[in-house]
Steps between C-alpha positions, in 0.01 A plus 500: 500500500820410686309260724357318197843485338650355821225235520554402136876483549469279807250277318729457201797420721292241685384337178849492351662344806243244608479164334295195446588159632780333309490122527790258525562133564790269562635326193256212451581187303300181474548263790591773749332430836261767635734576790748643249248728329469859621277770360426858593458860402650836565340841488699817442500762775688755293764510228754281679320300773236227494336284765499126437323190628565139391347166586629144489264276306334230709592652837420790731845656455484867409781750454478879504754765420610773265660542159739787433572594139841665464380750237176698479241322287375820344837632390496644150818338374523132418168414665487162325838396636522247777636608833594329825247464778525336841214315670528426871234286669426340835284187506262358759733202558799725576656483154670821385528535122730733310416504127684700234281601206546638150185703423400726213516860625199629310251257650669356812416166336618257235790354690659215687660452838728259679612483860550306820373475854701474821523120451652543151189365325478656154193661346432600139208724411356654184224749438183359343173631362190502717351218289808280541506582870139385542575177313793418731292571810191317367301823554505424874709788629425866548788739535426744783380842401728801480423617855633168636814524289567860606519433873882530514 
């Protein structure tokens, strides 16, 4: 009986802490060249960490990194409040991005981020639905599976 209870407990903890891909894109307005459009996804590891990958539209540039949410996403109190999160990424062209996010605690989603790289270029991101994400990427991109994202 104890073994079954332990298995159920571990299973419930795993389900409650793992997450689905959350999609985001740079702020896109009409007339913005492809080189200024970034899109990506992050996948929660646990209640405060997520792995992230982004791509630059129209190029082979890819960035990988992590997001750290400063408050547990499954906390009982104020779970719909926004909280600070930090995203740090390294890109294939040597760019290092540091993005500060405001994300909803309950879902690790529904937020926006702004930040800079080591050359003081600014970046603005927002979370989007999967449908909007596919429209921006012309259905041509596949975000790597969870095993790829969890290699850190």
